[in-house]
mmCIF file with all atom_site columns, C-alpha atoms in Angstrom:
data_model
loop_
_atom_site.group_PDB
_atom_site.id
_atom_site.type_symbol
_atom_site.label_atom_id
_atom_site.label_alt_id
_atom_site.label_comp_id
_atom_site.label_asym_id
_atom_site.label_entity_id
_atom_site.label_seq_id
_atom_site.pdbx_PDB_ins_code
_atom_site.Cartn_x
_atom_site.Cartn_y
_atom_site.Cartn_z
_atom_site.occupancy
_atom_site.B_iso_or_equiv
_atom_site.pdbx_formal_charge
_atom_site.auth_seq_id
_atom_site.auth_comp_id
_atom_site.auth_asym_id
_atom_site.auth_atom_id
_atom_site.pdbx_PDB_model_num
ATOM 1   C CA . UNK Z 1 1   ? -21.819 1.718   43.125 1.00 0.00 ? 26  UNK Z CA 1
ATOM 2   C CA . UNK Z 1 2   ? -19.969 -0.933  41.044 1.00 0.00 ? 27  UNK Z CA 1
ATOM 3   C CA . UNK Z 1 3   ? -18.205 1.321   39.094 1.00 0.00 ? 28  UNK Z CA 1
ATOM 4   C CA . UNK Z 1 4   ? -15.397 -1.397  38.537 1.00 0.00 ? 29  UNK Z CA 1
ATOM 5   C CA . UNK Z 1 5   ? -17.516 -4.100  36.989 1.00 0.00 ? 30  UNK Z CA 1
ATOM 6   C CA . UNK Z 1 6   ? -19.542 -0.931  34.637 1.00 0.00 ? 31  UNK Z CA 1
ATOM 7   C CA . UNK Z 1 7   ? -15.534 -0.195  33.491 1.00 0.00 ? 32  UNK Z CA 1
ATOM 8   C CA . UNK Z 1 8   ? -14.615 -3.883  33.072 1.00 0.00 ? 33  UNK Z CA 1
ATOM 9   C CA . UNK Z 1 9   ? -17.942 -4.859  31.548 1.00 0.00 ? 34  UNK Z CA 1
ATOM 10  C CA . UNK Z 1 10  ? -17.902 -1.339  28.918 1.00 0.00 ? 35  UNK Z CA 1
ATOM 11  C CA . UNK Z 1 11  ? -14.288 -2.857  28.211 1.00 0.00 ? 36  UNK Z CA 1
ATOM 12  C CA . UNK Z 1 12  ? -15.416 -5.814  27.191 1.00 0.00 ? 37  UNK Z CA 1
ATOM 13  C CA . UNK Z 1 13  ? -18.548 -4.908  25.043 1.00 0.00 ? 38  UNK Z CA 1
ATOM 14  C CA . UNK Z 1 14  ? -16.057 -2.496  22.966 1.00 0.00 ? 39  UNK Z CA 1
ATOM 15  C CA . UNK Z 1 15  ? -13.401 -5.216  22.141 1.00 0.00 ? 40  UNK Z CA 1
ATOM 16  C CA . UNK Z 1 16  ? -16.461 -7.391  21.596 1.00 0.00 ? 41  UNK Z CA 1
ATOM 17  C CA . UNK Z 1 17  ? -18.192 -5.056  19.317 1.00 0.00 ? 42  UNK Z CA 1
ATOM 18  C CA . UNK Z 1 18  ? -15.162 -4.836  17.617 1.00 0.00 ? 43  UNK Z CA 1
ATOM 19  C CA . UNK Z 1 19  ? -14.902 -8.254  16.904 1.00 0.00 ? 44  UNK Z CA 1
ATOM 20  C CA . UNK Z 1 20  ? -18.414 -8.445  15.390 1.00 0.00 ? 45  UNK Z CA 1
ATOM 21  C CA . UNK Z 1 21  ? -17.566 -5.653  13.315 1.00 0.00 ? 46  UNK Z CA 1
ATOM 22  C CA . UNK Z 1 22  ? -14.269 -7.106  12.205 1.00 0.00 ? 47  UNK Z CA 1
ATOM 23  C CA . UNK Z 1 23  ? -15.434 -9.726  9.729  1.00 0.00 ? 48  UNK Z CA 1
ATOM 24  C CA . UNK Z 1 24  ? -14.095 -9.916  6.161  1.00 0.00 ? 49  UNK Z CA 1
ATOM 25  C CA . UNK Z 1 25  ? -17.197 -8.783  4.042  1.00 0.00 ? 50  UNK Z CA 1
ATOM 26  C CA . UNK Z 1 26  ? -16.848 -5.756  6.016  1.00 0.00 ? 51  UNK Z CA 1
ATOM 27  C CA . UNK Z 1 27  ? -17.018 -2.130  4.033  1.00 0.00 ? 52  UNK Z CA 1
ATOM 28  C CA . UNK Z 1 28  ? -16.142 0.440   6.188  1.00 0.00 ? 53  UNK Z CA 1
ATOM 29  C CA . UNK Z 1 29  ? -13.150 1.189   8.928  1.00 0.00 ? 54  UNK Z CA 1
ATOM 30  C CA . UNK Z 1 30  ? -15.034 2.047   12.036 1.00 0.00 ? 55  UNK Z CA 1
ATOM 31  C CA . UNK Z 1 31  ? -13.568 6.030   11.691 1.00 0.00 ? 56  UNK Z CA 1
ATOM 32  C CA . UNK Z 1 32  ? -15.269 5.602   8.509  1.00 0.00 ? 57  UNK Z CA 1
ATOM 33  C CA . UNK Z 1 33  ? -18.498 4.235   9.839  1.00 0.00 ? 58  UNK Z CA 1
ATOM 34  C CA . UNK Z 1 34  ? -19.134 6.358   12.765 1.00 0.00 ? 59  UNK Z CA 1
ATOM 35  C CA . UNK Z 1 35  ? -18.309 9.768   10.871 1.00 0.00 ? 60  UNK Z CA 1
ATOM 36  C CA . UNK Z 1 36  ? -20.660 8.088   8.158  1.00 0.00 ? 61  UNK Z CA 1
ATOM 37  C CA . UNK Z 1 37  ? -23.319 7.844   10.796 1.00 0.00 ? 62  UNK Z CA 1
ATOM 38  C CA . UNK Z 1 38  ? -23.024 11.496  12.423 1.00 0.00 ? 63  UNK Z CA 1
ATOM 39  C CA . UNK Z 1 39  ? -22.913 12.910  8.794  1.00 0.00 ? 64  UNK Z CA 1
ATOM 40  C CA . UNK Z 1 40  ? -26.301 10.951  8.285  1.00 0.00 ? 65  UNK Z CA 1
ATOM 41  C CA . UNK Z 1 41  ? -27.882 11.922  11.280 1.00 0.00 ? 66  UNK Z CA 1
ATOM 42  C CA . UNK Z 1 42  ? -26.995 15.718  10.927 1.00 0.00 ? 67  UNK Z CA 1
ATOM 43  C CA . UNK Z 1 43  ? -26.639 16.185  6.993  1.00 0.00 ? 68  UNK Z CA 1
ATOM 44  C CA . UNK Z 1 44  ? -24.091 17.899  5.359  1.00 0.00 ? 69  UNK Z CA 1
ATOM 45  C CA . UNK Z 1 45  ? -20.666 18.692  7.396  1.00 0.00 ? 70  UNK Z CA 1
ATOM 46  C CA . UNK Z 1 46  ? -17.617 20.883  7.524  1.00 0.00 ? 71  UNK Z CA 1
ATOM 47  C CA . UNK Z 1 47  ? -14.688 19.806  8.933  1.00 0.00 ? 72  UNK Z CA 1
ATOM 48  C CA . UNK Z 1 48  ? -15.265 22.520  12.032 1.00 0.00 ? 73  UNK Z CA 1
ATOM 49  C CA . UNK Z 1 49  ? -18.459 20.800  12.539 1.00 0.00 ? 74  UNK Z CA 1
ATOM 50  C CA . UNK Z 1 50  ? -16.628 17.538  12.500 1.00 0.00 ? 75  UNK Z CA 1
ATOM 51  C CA . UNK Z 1 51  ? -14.273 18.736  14.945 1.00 0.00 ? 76  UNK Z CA 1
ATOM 52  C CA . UNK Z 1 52  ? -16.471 20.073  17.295 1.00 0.00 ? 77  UNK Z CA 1
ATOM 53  C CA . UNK Z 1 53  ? -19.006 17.078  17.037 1.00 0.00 ? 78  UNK Z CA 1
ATOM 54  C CA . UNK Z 1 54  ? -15.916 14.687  17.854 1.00 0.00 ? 79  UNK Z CA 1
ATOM 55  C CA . UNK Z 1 55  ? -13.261 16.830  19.343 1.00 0.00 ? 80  UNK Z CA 1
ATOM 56  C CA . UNK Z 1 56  ? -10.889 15.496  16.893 1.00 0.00 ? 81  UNK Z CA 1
ATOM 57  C CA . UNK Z 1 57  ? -8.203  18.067  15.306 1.00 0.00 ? 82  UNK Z CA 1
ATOM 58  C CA . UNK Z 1 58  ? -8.538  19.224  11.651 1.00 0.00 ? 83  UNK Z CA 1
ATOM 59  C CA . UNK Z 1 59  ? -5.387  17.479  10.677 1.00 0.00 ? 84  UNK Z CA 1
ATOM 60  C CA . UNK Z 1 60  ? -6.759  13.947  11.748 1.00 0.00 ? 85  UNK Z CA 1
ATOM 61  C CA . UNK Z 1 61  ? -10.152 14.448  9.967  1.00 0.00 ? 86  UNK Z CA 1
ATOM 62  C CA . UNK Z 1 62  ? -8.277  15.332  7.188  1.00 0.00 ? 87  UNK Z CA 1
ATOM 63  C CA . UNK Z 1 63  ? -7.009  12.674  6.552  1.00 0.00 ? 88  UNK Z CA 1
ATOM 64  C CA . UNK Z 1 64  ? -10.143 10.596  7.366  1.00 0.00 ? 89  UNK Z CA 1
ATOM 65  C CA . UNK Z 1 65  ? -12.234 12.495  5.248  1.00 0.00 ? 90  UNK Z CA 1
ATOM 66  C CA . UNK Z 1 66  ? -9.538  12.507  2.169  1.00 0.00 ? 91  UNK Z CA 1
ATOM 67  C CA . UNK Z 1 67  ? -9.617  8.495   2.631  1.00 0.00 ? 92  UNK Z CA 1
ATOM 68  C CA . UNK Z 1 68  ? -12.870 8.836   2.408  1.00 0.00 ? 93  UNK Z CA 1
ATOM 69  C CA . UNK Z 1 69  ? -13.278 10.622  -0.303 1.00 0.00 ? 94  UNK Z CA 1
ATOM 70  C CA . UNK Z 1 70  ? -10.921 7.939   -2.445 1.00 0.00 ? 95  UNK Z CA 1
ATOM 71  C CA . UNK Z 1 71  ? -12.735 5.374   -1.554 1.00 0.00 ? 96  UNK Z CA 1
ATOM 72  C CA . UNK Z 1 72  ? -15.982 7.707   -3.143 1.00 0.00 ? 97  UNK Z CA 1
ATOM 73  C CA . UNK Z 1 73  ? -18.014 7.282   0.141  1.00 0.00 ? 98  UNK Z CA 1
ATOM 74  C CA . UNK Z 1 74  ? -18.544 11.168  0.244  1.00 0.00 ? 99  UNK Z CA 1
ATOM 75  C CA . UNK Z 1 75  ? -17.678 14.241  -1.224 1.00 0.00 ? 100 UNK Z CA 1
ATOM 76  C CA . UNK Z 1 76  ? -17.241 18.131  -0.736 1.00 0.00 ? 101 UNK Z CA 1
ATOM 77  C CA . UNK Z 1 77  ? -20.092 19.893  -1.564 1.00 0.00 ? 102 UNK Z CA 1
ATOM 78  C CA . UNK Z 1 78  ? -20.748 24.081  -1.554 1.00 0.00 ? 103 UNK Z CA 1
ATOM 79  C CA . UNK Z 1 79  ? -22.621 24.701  2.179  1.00 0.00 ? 104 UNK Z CA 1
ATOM 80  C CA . UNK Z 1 80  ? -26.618 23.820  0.997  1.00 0.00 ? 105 UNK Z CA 1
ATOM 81  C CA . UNK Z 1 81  ? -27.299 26.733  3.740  1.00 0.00 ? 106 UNK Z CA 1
ATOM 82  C CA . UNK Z 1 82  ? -24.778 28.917  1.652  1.00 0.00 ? 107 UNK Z CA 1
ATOM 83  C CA . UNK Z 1 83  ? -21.777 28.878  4.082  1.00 0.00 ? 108 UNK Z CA 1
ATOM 84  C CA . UNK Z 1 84  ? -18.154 29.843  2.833  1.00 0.00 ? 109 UNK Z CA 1
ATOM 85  C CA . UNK Z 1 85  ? -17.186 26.377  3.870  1.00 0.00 ? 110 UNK Z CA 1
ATOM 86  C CA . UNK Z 1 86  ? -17.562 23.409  1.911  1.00 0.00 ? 111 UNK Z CA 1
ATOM 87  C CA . UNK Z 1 87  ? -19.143 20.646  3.537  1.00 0.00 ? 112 UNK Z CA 1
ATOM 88  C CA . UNK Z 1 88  ? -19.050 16.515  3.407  1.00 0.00 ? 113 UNK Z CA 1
ATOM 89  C CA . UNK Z 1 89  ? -21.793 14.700  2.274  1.00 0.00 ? 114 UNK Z CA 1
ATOM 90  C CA . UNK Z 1 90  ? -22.354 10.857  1.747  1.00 0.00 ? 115 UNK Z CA 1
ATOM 91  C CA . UNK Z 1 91  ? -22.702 9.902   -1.543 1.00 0.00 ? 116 UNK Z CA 1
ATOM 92  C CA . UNK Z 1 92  ? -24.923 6.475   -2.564 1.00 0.00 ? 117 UNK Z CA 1
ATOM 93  C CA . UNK Z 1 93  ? -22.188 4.728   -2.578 1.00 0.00 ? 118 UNK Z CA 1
ATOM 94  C CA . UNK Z 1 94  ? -21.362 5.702   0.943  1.00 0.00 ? 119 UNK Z CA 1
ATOM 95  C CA . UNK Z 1 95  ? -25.126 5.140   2.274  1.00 0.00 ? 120 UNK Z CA 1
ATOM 96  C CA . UNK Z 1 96  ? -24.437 1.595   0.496  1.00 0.00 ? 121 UNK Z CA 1
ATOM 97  C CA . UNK Z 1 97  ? -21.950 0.837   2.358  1.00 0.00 ? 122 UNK Z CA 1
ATOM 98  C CA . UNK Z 1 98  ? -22.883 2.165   6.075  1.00 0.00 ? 123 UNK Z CA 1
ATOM 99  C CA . UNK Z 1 99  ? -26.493 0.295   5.778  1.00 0.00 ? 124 UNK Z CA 1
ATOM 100 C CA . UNK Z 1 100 ? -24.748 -2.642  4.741  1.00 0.00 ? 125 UNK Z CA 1
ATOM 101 C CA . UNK Z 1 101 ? -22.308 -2.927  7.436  1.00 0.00 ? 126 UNK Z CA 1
ATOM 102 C CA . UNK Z 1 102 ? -25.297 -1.362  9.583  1.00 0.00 ? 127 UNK Z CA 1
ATOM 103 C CA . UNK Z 1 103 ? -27.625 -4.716  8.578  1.00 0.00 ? 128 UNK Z CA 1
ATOM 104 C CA . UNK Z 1 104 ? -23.992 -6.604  9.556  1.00 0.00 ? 129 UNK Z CA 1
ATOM 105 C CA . UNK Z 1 105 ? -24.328 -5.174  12.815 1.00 0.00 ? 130 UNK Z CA 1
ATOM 106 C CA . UNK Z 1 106 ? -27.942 -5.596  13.574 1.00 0.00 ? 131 UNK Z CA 1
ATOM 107 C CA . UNK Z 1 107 ? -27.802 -9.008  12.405 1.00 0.00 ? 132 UNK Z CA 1
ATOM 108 C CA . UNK Z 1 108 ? -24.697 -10.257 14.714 1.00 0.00 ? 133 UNK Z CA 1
ATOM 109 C CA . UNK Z 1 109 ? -26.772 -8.122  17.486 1.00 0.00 ? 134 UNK Z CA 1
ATOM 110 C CA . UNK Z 1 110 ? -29.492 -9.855  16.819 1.00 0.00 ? 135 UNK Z CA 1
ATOM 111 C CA . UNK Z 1 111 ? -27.860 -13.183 17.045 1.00 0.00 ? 136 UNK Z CA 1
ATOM 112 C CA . UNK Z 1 112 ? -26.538 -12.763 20.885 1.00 0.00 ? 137 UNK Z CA 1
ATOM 113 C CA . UNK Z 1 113 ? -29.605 -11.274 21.684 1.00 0.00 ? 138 UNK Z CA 1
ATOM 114 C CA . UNK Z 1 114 ? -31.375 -14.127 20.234 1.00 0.00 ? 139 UNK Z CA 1
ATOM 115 C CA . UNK Z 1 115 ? -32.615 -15.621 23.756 1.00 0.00 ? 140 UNK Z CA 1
ATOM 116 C CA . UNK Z 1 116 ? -33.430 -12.377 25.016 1.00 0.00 ? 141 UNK Z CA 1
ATOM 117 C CA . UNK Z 1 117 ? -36.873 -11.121 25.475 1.00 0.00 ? 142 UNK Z CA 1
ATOM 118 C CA . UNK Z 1 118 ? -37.992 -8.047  24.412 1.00 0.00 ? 143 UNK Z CA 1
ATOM 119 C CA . UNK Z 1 119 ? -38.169 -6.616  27.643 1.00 0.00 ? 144 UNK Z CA 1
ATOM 120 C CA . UNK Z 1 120 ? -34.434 -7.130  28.749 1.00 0.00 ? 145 UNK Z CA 1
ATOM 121 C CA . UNK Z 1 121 ? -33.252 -5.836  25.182 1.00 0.00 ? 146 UNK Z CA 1
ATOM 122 C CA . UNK Z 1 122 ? -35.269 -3.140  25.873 1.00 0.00 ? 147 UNK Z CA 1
ATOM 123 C CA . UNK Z 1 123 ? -33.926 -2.045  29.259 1.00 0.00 ? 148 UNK Z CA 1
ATOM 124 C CA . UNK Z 1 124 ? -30.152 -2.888  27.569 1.00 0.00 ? 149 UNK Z CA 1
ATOM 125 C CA . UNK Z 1 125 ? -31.042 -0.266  25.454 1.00 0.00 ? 150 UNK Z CA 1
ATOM 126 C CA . UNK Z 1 126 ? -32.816 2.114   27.658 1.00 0.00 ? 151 UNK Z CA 1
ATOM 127 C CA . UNK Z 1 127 ? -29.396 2.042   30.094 1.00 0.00 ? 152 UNK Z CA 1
ATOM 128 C CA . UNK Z 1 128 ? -27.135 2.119   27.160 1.00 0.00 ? 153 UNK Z CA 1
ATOM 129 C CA . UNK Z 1 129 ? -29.422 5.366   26.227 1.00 0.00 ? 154 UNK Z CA 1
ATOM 130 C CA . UNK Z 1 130 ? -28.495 7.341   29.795 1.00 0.00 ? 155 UNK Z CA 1
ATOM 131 C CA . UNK Z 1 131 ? -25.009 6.076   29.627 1.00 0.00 ? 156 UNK Z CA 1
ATOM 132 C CA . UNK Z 1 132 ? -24.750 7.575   26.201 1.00 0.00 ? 157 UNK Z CA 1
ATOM 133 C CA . UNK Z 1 133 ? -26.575 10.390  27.049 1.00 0.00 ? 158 UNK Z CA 1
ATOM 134 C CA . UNK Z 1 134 ? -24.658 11.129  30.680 1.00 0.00 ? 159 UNK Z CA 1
ATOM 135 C CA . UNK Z 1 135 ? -21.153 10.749  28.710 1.00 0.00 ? 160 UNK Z CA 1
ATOM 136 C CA . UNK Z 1 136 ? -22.586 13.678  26.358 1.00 0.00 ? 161 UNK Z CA 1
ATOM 137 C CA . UNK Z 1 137 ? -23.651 15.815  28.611 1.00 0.00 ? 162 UNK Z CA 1
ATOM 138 C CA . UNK Z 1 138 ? -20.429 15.924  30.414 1.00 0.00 ? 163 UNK Z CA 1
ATOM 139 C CA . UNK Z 1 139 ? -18.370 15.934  27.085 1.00 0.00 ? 164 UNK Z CA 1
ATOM 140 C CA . UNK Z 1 140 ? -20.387 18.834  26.075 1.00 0.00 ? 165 UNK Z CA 1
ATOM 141 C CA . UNK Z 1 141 ? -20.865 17.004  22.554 1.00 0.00 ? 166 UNK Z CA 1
ATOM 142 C CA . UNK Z 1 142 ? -24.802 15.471  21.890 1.00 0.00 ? 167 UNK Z CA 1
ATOM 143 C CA . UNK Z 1 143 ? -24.895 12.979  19.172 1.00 0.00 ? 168 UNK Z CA 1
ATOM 144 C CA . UNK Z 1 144 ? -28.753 14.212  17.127 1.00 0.00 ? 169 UNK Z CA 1
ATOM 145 C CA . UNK Z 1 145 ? -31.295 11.269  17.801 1.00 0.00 ? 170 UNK Z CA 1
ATOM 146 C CA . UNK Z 1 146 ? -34.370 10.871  16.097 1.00 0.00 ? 171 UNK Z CA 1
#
């Protein structure tokens, strides 16, 4: 099994991705974004459901979420399912600015795969699916898919 070129190669796409990401025009830090995104996906969120869906301590998200809430991307709402716990939820600013770095990313995706055809960015995304998926199931922590 090549598990030295998957490893090298997995490197590389994350500092790559990063660059992408990294442009000036860019709204959110990628904490930011990717919190944005699982908040999005699953709704409203207290910080023990952030914890467990990242395995992140309550002192780090925290402080992410208190950034976050300066910069008016969410705020702290009472539970909707009538919890003790306050929850985060993105405001319209926030969904403003993870769909517009969101477009940013599809767009420089859509630029290197530019002389792909369908059917290999299909199977890119069918293996990055089970990789995804395998690294979940042994984490223990499923990121909701539509």
């Amino acid at each position: 099994m090549p598990l030295a070129q998957i490893e090298f190669e997995t490197m590389l796409l994350g500092r790559y991705m990063n660059l992408l990401s990294h442009r000036s025009n860019r709204l959110l830090d990628r904490s930011a974004y990717i919190l944005l995104s699982r908040i999005q996906a699953e709704g409203p969120m207290s910080i023990s459901q952030l914890s467990d869906a990242f395995g992140l301590d309550t002192s780090t998200l925290n402080r992410q979420t208190a950034a976050m809430m300066r910069a008016g991307v969410v705020e702290r709402i009472p539970d909707p399912e009538g919890g003790i716990a306050r929850k985060f939820s993105i405001t319209p600013e926030g969904e403003r600015q993870l769909e517009s770095d969101r477009a940013q990313n599809l767009d420089g995706l859509s630029k290197v795969l530019a002389d792909w055809t369908p059917k290999e960015a299909g199977q890119l995304a069918s293996c990055l699916d089970r990789l995804n998926r395998d690294i979940e199931r042994l984490d223990g922590r499923p990121w909701p898919r539509a």
